C-alpha positions as YAML, in Angstrom:
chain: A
units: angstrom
residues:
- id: 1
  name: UNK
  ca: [-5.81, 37.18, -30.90]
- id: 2
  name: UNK
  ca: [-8.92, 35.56, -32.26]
- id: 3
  name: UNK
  ca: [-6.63, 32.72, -33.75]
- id: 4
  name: UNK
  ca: [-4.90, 32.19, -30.20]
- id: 5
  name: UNK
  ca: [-8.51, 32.15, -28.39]
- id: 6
  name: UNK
  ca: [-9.47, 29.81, -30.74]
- id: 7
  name: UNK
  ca: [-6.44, 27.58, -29.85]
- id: 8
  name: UNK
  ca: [-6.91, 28.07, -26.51]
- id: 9
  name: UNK
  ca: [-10.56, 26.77, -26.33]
- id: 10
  name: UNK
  ca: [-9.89, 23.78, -28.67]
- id: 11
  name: UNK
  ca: [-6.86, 23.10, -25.86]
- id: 12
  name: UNK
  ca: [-8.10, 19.70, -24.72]
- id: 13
  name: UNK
  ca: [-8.88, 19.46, -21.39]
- id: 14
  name: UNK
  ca: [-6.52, 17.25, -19.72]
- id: 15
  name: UNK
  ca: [-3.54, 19.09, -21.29]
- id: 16
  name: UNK
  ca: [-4.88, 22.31, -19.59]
- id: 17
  name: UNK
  ca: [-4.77, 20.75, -15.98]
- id: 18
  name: UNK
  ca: [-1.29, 19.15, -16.86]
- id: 19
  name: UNK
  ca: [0.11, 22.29, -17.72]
- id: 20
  name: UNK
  ca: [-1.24, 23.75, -14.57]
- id: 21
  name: UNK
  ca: [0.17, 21.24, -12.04]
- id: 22
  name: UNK
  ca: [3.65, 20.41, -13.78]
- id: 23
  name: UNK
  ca: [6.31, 21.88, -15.45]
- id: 24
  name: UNK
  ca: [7.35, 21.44, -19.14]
- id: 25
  name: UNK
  ca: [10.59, 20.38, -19.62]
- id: 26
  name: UNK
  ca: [12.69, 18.96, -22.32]
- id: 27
  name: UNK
  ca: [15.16, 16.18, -22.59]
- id: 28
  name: UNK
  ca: [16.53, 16.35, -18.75]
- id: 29
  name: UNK
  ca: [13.26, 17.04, -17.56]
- id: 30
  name: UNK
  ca: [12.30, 16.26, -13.74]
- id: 31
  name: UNK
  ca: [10.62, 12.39, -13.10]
- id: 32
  name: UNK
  ca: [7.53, 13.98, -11.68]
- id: 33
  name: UNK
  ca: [7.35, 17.21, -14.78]
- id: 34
  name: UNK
  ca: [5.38, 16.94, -17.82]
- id: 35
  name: UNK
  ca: [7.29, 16.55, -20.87]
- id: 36
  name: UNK
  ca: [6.35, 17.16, -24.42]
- id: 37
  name: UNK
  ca: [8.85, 15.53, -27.24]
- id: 38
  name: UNK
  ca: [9.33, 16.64, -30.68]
- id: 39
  name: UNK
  ca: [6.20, 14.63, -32.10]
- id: 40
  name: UNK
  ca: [3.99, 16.42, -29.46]
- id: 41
  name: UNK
  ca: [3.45, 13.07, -27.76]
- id: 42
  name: UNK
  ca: [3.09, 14.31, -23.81]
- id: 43
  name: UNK
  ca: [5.00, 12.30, -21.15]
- id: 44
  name: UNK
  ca: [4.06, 12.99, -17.50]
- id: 45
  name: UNK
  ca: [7.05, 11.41, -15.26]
- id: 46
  name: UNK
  ca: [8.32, 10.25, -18.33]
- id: 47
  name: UNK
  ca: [10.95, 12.54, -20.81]
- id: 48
  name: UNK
  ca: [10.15, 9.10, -23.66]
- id: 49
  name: UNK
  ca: [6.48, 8.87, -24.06]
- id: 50
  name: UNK
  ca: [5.28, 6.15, -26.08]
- id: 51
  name: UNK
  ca: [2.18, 6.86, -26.82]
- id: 52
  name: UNK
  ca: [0.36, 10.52, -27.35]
- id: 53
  name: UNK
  ca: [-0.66, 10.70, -23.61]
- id: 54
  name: UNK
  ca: [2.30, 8.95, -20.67]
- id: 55
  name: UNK
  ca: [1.75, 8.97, -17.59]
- id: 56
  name: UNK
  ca: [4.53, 7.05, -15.61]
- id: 57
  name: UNK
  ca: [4.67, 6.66, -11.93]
- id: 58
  name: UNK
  ca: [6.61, 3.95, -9.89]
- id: 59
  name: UNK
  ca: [5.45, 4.67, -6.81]
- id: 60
  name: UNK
  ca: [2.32, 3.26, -6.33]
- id: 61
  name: UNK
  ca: [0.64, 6.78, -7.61]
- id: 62
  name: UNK
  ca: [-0.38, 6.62, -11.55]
- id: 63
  name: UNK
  ca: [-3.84, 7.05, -12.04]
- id: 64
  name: UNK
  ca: [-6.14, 9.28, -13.82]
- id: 65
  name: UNK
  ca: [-8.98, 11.33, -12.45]
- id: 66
  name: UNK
  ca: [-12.08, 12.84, -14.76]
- id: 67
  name: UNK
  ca: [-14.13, 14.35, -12.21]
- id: 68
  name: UNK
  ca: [-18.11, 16.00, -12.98]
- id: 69
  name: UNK
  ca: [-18.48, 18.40, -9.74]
- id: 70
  name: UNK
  ca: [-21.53, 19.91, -10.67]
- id: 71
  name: UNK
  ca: [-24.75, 20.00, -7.90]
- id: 72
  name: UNK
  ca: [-27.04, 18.85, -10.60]
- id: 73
  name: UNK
  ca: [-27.94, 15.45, -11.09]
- id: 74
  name: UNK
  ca: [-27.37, 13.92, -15.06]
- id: 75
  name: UNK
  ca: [-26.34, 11.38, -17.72]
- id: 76
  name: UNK
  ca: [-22.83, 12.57, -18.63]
- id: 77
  name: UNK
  ca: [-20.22, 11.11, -21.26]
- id: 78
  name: UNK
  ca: [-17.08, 11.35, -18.94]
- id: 79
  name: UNK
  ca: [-15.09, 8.51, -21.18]
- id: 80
  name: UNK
  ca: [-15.70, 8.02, -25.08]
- id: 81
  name: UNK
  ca: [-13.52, 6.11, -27.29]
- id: 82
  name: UNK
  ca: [-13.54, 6.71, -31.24]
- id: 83
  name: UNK
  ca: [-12.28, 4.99, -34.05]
- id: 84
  name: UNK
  ca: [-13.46, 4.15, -37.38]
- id: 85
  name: UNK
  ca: [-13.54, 0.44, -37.31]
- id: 86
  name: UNK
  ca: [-13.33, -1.79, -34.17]
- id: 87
  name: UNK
  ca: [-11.92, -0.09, -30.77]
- id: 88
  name: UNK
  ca: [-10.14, -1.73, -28.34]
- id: 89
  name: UNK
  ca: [-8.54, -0.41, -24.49]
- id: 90
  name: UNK
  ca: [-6.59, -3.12, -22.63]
- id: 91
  name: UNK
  ca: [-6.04, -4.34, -19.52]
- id: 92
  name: UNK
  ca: [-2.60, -5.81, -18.32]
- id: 93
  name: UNK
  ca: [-0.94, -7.13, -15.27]
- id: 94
  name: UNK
  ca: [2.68, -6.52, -15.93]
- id: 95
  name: UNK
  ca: [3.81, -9.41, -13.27]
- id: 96
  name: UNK
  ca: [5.65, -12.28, -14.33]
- id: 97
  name: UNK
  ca: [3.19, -14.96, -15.74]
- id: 98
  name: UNK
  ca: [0.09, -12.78, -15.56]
- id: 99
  name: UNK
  ca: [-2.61, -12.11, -18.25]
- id: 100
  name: UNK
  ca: [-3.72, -9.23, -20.13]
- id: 101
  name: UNK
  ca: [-7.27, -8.75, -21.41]
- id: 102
  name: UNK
  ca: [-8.72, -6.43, -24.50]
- id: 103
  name: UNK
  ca: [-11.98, -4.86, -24.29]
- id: 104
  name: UNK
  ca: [-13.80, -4.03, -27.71]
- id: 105
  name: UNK
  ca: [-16.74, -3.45, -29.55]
- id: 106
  name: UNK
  ca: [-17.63, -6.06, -32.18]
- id: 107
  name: UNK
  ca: [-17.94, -5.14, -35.67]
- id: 108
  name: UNK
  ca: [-20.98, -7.30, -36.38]
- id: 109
  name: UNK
  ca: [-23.74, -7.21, -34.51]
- id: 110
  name: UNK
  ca: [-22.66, -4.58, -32.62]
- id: 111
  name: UNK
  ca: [-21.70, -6.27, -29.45]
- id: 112
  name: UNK
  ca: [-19.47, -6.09, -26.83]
- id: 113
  name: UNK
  ca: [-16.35, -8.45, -26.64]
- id: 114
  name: UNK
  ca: [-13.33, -9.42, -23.46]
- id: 115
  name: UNK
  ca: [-10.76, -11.36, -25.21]
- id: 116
  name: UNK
  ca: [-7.41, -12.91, -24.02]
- id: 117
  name: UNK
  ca: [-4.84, -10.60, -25.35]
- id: 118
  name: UNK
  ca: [-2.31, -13.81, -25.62]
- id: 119
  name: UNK
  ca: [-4.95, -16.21, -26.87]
- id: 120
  name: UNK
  ca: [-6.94, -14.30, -28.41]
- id: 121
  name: UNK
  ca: [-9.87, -16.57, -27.57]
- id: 122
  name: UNK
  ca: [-13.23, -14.17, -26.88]
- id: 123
  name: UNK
  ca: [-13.80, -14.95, -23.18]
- id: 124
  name: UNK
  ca: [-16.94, -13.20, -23.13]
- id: 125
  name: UNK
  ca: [-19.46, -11.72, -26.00]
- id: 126
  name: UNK
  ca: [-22.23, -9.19, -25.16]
- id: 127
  name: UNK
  ca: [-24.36, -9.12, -28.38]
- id: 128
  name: UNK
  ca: [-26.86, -6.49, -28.87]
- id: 129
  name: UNK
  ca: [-30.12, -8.14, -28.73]
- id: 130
  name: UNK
  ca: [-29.10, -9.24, -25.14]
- id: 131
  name: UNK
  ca: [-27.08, -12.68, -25.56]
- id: 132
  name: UNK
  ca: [-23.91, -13.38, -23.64]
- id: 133
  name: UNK
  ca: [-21.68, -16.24, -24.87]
- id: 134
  name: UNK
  ca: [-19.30, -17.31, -22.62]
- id: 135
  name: UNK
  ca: [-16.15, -19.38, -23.45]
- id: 136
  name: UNK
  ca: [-16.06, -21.04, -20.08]
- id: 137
  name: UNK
  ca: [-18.19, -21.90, -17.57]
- id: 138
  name: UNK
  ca: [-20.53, -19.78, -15.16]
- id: 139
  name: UNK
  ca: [-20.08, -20.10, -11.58]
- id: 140
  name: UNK
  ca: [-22.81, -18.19, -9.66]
- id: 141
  name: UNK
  ca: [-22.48, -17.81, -5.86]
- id: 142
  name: UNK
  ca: [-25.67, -16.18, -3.65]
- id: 143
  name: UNK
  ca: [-24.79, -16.00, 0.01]
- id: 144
  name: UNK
  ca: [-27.34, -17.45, 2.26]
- id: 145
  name: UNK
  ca: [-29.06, -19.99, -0.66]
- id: 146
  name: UNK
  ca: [-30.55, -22.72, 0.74]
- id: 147
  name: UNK
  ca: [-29.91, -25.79, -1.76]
- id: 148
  name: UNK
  ca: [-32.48, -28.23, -1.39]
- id: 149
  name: UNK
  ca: [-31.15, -31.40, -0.44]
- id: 150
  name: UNK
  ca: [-33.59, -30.34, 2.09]
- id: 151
  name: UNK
  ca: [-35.78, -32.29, -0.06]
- id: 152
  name: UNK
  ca: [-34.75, -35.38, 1.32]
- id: 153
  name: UNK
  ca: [-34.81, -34.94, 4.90]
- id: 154
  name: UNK
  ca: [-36.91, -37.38, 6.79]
- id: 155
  name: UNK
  ca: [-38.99, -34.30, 7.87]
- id: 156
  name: UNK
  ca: [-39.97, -32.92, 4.42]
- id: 157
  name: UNK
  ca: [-43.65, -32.98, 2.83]
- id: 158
  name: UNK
  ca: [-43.72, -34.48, -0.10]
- id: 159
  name: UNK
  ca: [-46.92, -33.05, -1.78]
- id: 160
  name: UNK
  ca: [-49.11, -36.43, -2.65]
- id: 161
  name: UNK
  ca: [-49.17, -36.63, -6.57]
- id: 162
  name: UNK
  ca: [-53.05, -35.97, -6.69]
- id: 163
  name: UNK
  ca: [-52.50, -32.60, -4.73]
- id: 164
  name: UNK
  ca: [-49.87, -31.80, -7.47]
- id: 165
  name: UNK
  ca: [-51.98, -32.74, -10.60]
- id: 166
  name: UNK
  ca: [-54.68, -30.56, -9.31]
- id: 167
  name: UNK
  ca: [-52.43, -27.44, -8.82]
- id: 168
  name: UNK
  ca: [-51.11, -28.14, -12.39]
- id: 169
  name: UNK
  ca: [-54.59, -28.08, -14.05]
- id: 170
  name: UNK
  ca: [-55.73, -25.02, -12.05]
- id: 171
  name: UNK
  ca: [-52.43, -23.00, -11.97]
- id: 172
  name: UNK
  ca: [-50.68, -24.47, -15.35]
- id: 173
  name: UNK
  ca: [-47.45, -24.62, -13.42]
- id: 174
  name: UNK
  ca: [-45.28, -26.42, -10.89]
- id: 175
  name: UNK
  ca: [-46.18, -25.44, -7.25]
- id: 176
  name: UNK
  ca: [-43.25, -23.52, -6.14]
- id: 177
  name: UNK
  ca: [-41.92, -22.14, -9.56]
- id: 178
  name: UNK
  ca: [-42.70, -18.74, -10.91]
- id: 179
  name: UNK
  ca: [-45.65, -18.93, -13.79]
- id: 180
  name: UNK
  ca: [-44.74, -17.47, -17.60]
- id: 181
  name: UNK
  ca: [-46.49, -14.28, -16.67]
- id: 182
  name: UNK
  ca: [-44.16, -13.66, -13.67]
- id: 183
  name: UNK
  ca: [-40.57, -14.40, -15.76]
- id: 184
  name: UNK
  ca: [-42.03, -12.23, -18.62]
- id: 185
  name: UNK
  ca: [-42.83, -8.96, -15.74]
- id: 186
  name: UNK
  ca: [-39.99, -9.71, -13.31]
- id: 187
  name: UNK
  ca: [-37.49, -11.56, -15.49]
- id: 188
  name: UNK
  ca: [-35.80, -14.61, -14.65]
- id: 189
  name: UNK
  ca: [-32.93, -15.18, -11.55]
- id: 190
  name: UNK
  ca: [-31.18, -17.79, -13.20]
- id: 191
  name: UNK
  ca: [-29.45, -19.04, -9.22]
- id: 192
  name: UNK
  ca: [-33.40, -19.39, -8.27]
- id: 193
  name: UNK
  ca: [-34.18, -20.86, -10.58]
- id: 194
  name: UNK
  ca: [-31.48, -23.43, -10.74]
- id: 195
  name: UNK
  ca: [-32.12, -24.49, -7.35]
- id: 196
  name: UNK
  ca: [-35.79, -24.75, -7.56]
- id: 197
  name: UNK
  ca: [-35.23, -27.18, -10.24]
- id: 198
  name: UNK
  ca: [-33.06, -28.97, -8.13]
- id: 199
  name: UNK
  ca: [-35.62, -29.09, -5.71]
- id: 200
  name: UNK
  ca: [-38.30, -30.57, -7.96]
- id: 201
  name: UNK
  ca: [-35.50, -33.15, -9.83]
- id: 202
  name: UNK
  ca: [-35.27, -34.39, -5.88]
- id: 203
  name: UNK
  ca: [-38.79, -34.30, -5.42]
- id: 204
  name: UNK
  ca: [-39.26, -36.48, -8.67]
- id: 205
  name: UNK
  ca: [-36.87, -38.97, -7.43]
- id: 206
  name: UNK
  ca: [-38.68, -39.43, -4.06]
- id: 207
  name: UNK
  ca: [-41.61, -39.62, -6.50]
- id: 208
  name: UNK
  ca: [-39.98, -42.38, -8.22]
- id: 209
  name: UNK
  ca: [-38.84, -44.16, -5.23]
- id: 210
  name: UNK
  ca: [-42.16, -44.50, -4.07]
- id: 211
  name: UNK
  ca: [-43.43, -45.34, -7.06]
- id: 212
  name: UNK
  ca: [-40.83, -48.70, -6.92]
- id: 213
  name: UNK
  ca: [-41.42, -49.72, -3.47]
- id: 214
  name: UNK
  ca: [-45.33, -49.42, -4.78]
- id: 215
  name: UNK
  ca: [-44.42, -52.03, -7.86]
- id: 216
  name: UNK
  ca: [-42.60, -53.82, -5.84]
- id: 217
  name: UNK
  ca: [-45.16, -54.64, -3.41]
- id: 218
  name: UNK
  ca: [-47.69, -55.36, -6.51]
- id: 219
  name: UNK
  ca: [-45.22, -57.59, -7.90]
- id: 220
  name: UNK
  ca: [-45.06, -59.94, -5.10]
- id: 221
  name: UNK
  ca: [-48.90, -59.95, -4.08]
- id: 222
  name: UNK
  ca: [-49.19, -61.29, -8.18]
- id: 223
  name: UNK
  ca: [-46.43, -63.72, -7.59]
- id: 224
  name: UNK
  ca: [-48.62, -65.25, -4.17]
- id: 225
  name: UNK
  ca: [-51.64, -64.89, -6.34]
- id: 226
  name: UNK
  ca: [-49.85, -66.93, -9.10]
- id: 227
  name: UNK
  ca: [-48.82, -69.31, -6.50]
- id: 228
  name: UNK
  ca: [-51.79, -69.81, -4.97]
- id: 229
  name: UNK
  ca: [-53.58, -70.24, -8.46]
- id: 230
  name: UNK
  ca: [-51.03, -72.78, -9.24]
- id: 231
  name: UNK
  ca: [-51.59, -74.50, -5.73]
- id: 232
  name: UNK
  ca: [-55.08, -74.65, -6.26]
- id: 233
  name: UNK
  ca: [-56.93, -78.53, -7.66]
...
């Protein structure tokens, strides 16, 4: 008896709430029953499981539910995957044409890694200092962003250059964009960010522009000067 309790509690879970719901069966066994083969792999609408654990459906149905009802609120490991060496689960859309990706933990540096199953190109590497290298590009959408081509509507204040100099020496930063202090307490929103830049690259070319209307207007009160000189017995 103590051998069969001892069974009984090792029983992993999942098998217990199998056997509960579904009948085993054998060779012949009904396409919604649980099946067990001779290997002990379990099949569940499937007598020819392929791997340890089965579960067909072709219905629109298969899925798999690990639910914590308890009242109290707490950290639980629901889903853990073990291996010695690197561990992989994969994701695959069985249509014609479509792609499949593998999710794993890197074996140096203890990251986190999306690869193309096909390709086998890393799509995405989480590393565990905090970098993320991406094999493509970053496209970052934030409904209701204003980009600032604002900047060069005929109604926009362009701060004068003096007004900007003197915020810079008092405030050691561009009006408008968050000081060192604030990224290092509140971190950094990269879409923000982006677009304030943009906003002060458009600035800086208004800046610019006036600056060549101002040496252009120099540059022809030195040629009537020179003309004038010239002109002069």
């Amino acid at each position: 008896m103590q051998n069969l309790a001892a069974r009984r509690r090792s029983t992993p879970l999942i098998i217990i709430m199998l056997l509960a719901c579904a009948p085993i069966g054998s060779a012949g066994a009904q396409s919604d029953g649980l099946f067990v083969d001779g290997a002990g792999a379990v099949g569940v609408g499937t007598e020819t499981p392929t791997t340890p654990l089965h579960v067909l459906r072709d219905d629109g149905s298969a899925r798999i539910l690990v639910e914590e009802a308890a009242t109290t609120t707490a950290i639980r490991d629901l889903f853990e995957l073990r291996n010695r060496g690197r561990t992989e689960f994969r994701i695959t859309d069985t249509a014609p044409g479509a792609r499949s990706w593998t999710f794993s933990n890197a074996l140096a540096g203890n990251g986190f890694i999306i690869t193309a199953a096909a390709s086998g190109v890393n799509e995405m590497r989480l590393m565990a200092g905090g970098n993320v290298i991406f094999a493509g590009n970053i496209t970052a959408q934030q409904p209701g962003s204003s980009i600032p081509d604002y900047v060069f509507d005929a109604e926009y204040e362009l701060r004068p250059l003096a007004e900007v100099e003197a915020f810079v020496r008092r405030h050691r930063h561009l009006p408008g964009v968050p000081s060192a202090q604030d990224i290092s307490a509140q971190g950094l929103d990269m879409t923000t960010m982006q677009l304030k830049l943009l906003e002060k690259v458009e600035e800086l070319t208004l800046y610019a522009i006036q600056q060549q209307h101002l040496l252009e207007r120099q540059q022809e009160q030195i040629r009537q000067l020179t003309t004038r000189l010239e002109g002069a017995p």
